[in-house]
Coordinates of C-alpha atoms in Angstrom, one line a residue:
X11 CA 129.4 107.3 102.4
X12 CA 128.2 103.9 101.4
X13 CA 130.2 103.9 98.2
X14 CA 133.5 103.8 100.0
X15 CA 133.0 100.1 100.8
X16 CA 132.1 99.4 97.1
X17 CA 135.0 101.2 95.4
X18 CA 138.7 99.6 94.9
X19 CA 140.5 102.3 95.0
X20 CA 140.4 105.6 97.4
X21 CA 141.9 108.8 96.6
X22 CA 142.0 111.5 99.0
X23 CA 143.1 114.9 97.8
X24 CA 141.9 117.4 100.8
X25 CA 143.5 120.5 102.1
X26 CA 145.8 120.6 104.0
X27 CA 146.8 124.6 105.7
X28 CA 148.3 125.9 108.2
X29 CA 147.0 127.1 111.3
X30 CA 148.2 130.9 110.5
X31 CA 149.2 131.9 114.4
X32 CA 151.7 129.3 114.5
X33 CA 152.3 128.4 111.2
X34 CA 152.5 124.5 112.4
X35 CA 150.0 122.2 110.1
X36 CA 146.7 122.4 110.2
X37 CA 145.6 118.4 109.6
X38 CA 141.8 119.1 110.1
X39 CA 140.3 117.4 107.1
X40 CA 143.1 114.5 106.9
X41 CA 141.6 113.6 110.6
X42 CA 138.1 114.0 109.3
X43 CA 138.4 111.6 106.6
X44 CA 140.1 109.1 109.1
X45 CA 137.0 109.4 110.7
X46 CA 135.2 108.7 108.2
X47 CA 136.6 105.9 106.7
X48 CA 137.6 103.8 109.9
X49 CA 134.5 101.7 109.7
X50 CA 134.1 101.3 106.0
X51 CA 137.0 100.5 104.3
X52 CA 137.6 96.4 103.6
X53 CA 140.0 93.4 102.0
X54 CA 141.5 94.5 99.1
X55 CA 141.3 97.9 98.5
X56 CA 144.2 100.5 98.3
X57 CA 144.1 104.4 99.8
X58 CA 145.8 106.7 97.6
X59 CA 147.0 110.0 99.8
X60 CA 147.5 113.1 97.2
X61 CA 147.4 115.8 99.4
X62 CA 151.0 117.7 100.2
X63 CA 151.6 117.4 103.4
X64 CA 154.9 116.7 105.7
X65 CA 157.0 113.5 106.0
X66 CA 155.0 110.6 107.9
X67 CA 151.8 111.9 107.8
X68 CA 150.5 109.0 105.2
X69 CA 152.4 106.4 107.9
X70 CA 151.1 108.2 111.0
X71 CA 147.2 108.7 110.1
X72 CA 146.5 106.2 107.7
X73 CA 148.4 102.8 108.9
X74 CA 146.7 102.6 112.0
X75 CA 143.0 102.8 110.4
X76 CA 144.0 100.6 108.7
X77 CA 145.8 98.4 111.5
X78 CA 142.9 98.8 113.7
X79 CA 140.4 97.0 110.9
X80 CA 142.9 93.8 110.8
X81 CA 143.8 94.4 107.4
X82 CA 147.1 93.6 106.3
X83 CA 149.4 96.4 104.4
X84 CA 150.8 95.0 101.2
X85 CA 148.7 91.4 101.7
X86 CA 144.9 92.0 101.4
X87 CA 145.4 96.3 101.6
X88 CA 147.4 98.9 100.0
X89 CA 149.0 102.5 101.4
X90 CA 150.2 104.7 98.5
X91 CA 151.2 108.3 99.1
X92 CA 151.3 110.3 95.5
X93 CA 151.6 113.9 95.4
X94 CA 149.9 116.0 93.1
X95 CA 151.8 117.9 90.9
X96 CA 149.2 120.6 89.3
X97 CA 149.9 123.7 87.8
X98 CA 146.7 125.9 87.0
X99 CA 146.5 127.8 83.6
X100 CA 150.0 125.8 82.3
X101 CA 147.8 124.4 79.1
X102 CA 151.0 122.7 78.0
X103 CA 151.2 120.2 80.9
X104 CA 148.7 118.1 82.8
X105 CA 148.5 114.7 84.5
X106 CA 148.9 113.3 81.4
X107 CA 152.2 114.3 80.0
X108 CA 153.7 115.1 84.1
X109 CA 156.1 112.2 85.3
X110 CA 154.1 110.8 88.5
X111 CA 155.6 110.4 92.0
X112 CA 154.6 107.1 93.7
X113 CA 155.8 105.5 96.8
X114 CA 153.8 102.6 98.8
X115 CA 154.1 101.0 102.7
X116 CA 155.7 97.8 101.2
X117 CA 156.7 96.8 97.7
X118 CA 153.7 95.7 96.9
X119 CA 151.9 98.8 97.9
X120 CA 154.3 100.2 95.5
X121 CA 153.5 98.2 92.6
X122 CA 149.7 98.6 92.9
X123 CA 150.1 102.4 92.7
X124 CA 152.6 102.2 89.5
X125 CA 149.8 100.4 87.9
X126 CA 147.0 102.6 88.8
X127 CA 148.9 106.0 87.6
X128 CA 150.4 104.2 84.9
X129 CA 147.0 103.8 83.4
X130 CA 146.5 107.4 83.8
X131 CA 150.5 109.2 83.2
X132 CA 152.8 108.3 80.4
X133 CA 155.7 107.9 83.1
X134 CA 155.9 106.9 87.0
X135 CA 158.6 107.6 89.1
X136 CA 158.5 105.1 92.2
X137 CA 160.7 106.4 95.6
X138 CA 161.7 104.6 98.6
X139 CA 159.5 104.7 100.7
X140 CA 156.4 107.2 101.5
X141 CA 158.3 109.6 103.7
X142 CA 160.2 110.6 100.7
X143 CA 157.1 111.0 98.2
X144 CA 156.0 113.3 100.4
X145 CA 159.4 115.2 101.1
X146 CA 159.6 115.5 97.0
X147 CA 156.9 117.6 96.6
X148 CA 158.0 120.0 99.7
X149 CA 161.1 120.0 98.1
X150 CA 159.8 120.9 94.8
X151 CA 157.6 123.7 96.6
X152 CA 160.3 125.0 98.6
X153 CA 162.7 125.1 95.5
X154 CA 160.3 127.5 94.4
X155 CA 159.8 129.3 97.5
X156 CA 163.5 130.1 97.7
X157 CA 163.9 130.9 94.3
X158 CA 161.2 133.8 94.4
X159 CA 162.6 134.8 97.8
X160 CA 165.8 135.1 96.4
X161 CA 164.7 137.0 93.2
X162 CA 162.2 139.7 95.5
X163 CA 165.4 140.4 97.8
X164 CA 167.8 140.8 94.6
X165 CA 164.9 143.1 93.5
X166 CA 165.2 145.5 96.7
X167 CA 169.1 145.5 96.6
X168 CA 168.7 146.3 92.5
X169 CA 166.5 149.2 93.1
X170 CA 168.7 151.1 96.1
X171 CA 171.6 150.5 93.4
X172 CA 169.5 151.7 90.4
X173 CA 169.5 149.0 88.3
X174 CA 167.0 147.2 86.5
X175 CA 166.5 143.3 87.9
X176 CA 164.7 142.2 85.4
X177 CA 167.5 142.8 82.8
X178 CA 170.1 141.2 84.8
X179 CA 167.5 138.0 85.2
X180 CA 166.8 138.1 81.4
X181 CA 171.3 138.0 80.3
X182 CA 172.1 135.5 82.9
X183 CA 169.3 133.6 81.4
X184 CA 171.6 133.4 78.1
X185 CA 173.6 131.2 80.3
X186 CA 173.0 127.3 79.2
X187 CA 174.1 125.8 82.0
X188 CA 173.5 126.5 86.1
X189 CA 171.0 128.5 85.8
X190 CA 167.1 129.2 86.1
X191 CA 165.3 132.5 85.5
X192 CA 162.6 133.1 88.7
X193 CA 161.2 136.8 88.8
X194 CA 160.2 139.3 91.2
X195 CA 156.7 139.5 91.8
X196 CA 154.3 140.8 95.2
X197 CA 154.5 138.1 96.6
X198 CA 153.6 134.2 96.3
X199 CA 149.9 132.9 96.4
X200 CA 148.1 129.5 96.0
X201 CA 147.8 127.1 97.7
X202 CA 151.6 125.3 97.9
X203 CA 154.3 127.5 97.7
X204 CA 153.4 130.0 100.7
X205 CA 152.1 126.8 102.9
X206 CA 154.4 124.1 102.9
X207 CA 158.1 125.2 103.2
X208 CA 156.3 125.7 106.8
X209 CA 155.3 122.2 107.1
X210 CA 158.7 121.0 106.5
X211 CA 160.3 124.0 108.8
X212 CA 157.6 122.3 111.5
X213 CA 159.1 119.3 110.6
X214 CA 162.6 119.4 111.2
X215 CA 162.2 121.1 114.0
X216 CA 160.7 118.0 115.4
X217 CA 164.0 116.0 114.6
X218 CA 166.4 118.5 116.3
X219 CA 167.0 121.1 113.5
X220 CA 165.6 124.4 112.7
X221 CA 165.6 125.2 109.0
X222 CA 166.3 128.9 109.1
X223 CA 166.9 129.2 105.1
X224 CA 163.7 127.9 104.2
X225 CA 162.0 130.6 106.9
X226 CA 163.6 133.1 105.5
X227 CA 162.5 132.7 102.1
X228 CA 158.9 132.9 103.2
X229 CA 159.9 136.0 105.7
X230 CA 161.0 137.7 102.0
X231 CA 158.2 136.9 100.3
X232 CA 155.4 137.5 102.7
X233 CA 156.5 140.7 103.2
X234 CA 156.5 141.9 99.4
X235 CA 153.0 143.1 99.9
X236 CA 153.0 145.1 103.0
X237 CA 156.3 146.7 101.0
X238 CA 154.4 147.2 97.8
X239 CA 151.0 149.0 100.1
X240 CA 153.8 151.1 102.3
X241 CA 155.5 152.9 98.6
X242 CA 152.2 153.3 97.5
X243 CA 150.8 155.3 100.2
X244 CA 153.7 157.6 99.9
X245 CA 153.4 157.9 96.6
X246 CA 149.9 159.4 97.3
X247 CA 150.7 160.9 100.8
X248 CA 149.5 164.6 99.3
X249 CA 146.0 163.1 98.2
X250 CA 143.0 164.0 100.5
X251 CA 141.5 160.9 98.6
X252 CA 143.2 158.0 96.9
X253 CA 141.0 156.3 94.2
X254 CA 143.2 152.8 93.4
X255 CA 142.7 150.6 91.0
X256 CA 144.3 146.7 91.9
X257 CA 145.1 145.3 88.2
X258 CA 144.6 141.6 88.9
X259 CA 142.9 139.5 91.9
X260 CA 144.3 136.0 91.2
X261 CA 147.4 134.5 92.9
X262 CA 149.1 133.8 89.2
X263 CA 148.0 134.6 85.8
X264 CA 145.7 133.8 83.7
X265 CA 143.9 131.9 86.7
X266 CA 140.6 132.2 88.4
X267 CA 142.0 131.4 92.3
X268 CA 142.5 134.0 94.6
X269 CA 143.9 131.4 97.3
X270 CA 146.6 133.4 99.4
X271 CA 146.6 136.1 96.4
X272 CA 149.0 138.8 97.6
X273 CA 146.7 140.8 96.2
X274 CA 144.3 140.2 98.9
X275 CA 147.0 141.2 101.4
X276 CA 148.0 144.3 99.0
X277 CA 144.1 145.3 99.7
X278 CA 143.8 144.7 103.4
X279 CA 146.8 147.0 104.2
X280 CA 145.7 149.4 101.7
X281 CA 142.4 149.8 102.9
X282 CA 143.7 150.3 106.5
X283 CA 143.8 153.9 105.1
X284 CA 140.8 155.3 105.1
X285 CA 141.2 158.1 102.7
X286 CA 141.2 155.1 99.9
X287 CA 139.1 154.6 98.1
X288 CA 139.7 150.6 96.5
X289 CA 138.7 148.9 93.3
X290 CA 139.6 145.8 91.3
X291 CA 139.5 144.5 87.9
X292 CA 140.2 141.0 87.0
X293 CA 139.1 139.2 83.4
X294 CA 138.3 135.8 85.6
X295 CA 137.1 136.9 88.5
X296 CA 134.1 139.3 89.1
X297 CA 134.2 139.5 92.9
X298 CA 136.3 138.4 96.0
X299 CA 134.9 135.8 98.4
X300 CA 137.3 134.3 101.1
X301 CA 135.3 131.6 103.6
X302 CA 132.0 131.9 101.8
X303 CA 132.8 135.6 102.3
X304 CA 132.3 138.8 100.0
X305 CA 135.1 140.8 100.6
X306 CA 134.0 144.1 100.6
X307 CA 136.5 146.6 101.1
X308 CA 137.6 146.3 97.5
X309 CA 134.7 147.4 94.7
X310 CA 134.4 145.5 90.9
X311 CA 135.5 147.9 88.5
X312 CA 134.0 146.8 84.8
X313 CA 137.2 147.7 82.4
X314 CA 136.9 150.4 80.7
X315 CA 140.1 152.4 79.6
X316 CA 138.9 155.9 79.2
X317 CA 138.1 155.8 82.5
X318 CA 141.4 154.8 83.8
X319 CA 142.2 158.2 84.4
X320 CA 139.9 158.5 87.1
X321 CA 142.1 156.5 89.2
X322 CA 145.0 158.2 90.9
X323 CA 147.0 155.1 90.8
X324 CA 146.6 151.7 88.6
X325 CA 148.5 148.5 91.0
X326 CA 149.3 145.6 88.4
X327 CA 149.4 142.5 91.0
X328 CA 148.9 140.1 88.7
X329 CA 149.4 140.3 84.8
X330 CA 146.9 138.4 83.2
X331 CA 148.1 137.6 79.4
X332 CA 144.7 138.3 77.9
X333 CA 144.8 142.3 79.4
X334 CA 145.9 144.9 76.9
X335 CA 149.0 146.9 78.8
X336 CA 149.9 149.2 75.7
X337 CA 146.2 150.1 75.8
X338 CA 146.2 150.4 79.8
X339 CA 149.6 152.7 79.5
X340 CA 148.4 155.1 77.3
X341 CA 144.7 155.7 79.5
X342 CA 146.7 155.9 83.3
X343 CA 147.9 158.7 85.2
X344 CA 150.2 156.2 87.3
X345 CA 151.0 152.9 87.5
X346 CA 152.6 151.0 89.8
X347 CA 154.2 147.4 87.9
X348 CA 154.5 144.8 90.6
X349 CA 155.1 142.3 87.8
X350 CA 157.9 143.7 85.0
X351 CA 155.2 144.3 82.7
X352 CA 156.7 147.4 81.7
X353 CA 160.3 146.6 82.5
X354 CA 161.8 148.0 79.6
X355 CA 159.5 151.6 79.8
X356 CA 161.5 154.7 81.4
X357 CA 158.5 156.6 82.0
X358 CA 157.7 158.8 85.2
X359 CA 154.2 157.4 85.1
X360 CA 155.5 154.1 85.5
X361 CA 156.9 153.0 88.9
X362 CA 158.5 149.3 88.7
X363 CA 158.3 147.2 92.3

């Protein structure tokens, strides 16, 4: 790790989960890298924190290594928090054409990391202070959160009234003003939206307040999988075997990252079952590894459509744009939409969750 000492500029972007008993933060790495760079870092250099994380945590682990090496913040070093703001398999944006969020210790701090993303993003957005860089991008993840939660319980109240969500969502779209179309899916995935509205629930806690809207929203969404694995199985209840076919591995389209998939989840309670038999297709992903792990209670299935009626049911979890649905359709016995694919279909063979 010689190089650190010889570089200008230091950009961590590590992970950042949650320890999944207690849902609190799971800082790991951030303490790692601490560790690493206490001895190494010198005059005139500036650390650049990307990772989403809670409010303080840039102040908290980073100003005292730095403290501790007599270095001055905003004098001879610089502490910059900048979030990242990625969205995998949106070709239209990038970091080029997304405003950038940048906050430093001091002014100066501040400066120095508007002219280092300014040579990289046609617009910077400087905040207050670092404490509310890092609170935007929770806020922008928990917008989301909330949004979907909101959406997959209008979903549940639509279906025991007998009406279609996805139509309602698509005329109150028309709207052009007030409003913003999020749909029902099986559940969130990646590695943002079903993380940090925790860390900021963990958060304000801490300060005296428990945030019981933003739990909630991950309470609804979280559960959308065990829901979609409980109507399946009683769709097939009369089956002495159950050959499944999961449509779609990813945590969002047209993606190769299976990071918190629902999916995965949709499998695990599925395969609890022991009279099913599981398989998987997915154009970007041939097999399911979690921690350097082949998942093996769900087989690859190579596409092939006139062998789709083998399956007893087909579960679309994630619609990948490149599949061809009219030509899956016509080759299934049942399918069970968990993303509106077929929202406007009024077939028997095709059960919308």
């Amino acid at each position: 790790m010689n190089i650190i000492s010889n570089v200008d500029v230091i950009i961590i972007c590590l992970p950042t989960p949650l320890i999944k008993k207690t849902k609190k933060p799971d800082m790991t790495y951030i303490k790692r890298i601490c560790n690493i760079l206490k001895n190494k870092i010198r005059k005139n250099q500036a650390i650049i924190l990307e990772s989403t994380t809670y409010p303080g945590t840039t102040r908290e682990y980073f100003l005292p290594l730095i403290q501790k090496n007599k270095l001055l913040v905003g004098k001879n070093f610089y502490l910059i928090y900048s979030p990242e703001r990625e969205d995998p398999g949106n070709e239209k944006y990038s970091i080029k054409n997304v405003p950038k969020i940048v906050s430093g210790y001091t002014k100066a701090c501040k400066s120095i990391g508007s002219l280092i993303y300014k040579s990289v993003a046609k617009r910077v957005v400087t905040v207050e202070t670092l404490d509310h860089a890092e609170m935007v991008k929770l806020y922008e993840n928990i917008f989301r959160s909330v949004n979907i939660g909101l959406a997959n319980e209008m979903k549940l109240v639509c279906e025991k009234m007998g009406l279609n969500i996805y139509e309602i969502i698509n005329a109150a779209s028309s709207k052009p003003f007030g409003f913003l179309p999020f749909y029902p899916g099986p559940g969130y995935g990646g590695h943002c939206i079903p993380i940090y509205p925790f860390y900021l629930s963990w958060r304000s806690k801490q300060f005296g307040y428990d945030p019981k809207f933003i739990e909630l929203s991950g309470k609804i969404n979280s559960g959308m999988p065990k829901r979609i694995a409980i109507k399946v199985t009683q769709l097939l209840k009369k089956n002495q075997k159950n050959k499944i076919l999961i449509l779609g591995v990813a945590y969002k389209k047209n993606v190769d990252d299976i990071r918190e998939s629902p999916a995965i989840q949709i499998i695990n309670y599925l395969s609890k079952n022991k009279k099913n038999m599981l398989s998987f297709y997915d154009p970007y992903i041939n097999k399911i590894s979690t921690r350097n792990k082949i998942f093996s209670k769900c087989q690859f299935f190579k596409l092939n459509f006139k062998k789709l009626k083998l399956f007893d049911v087909i579960i679309i979890v994630t619609d990948h744009d490149i599949l061809d649905y009219e030509k899956i359709y016509k080759n299934s016995k049942l399918i069970v939409d968990c993303r509106g694919r077929y929202n406007k279909n009024k077939n028997d063979n095709i059960i919308k969750l």
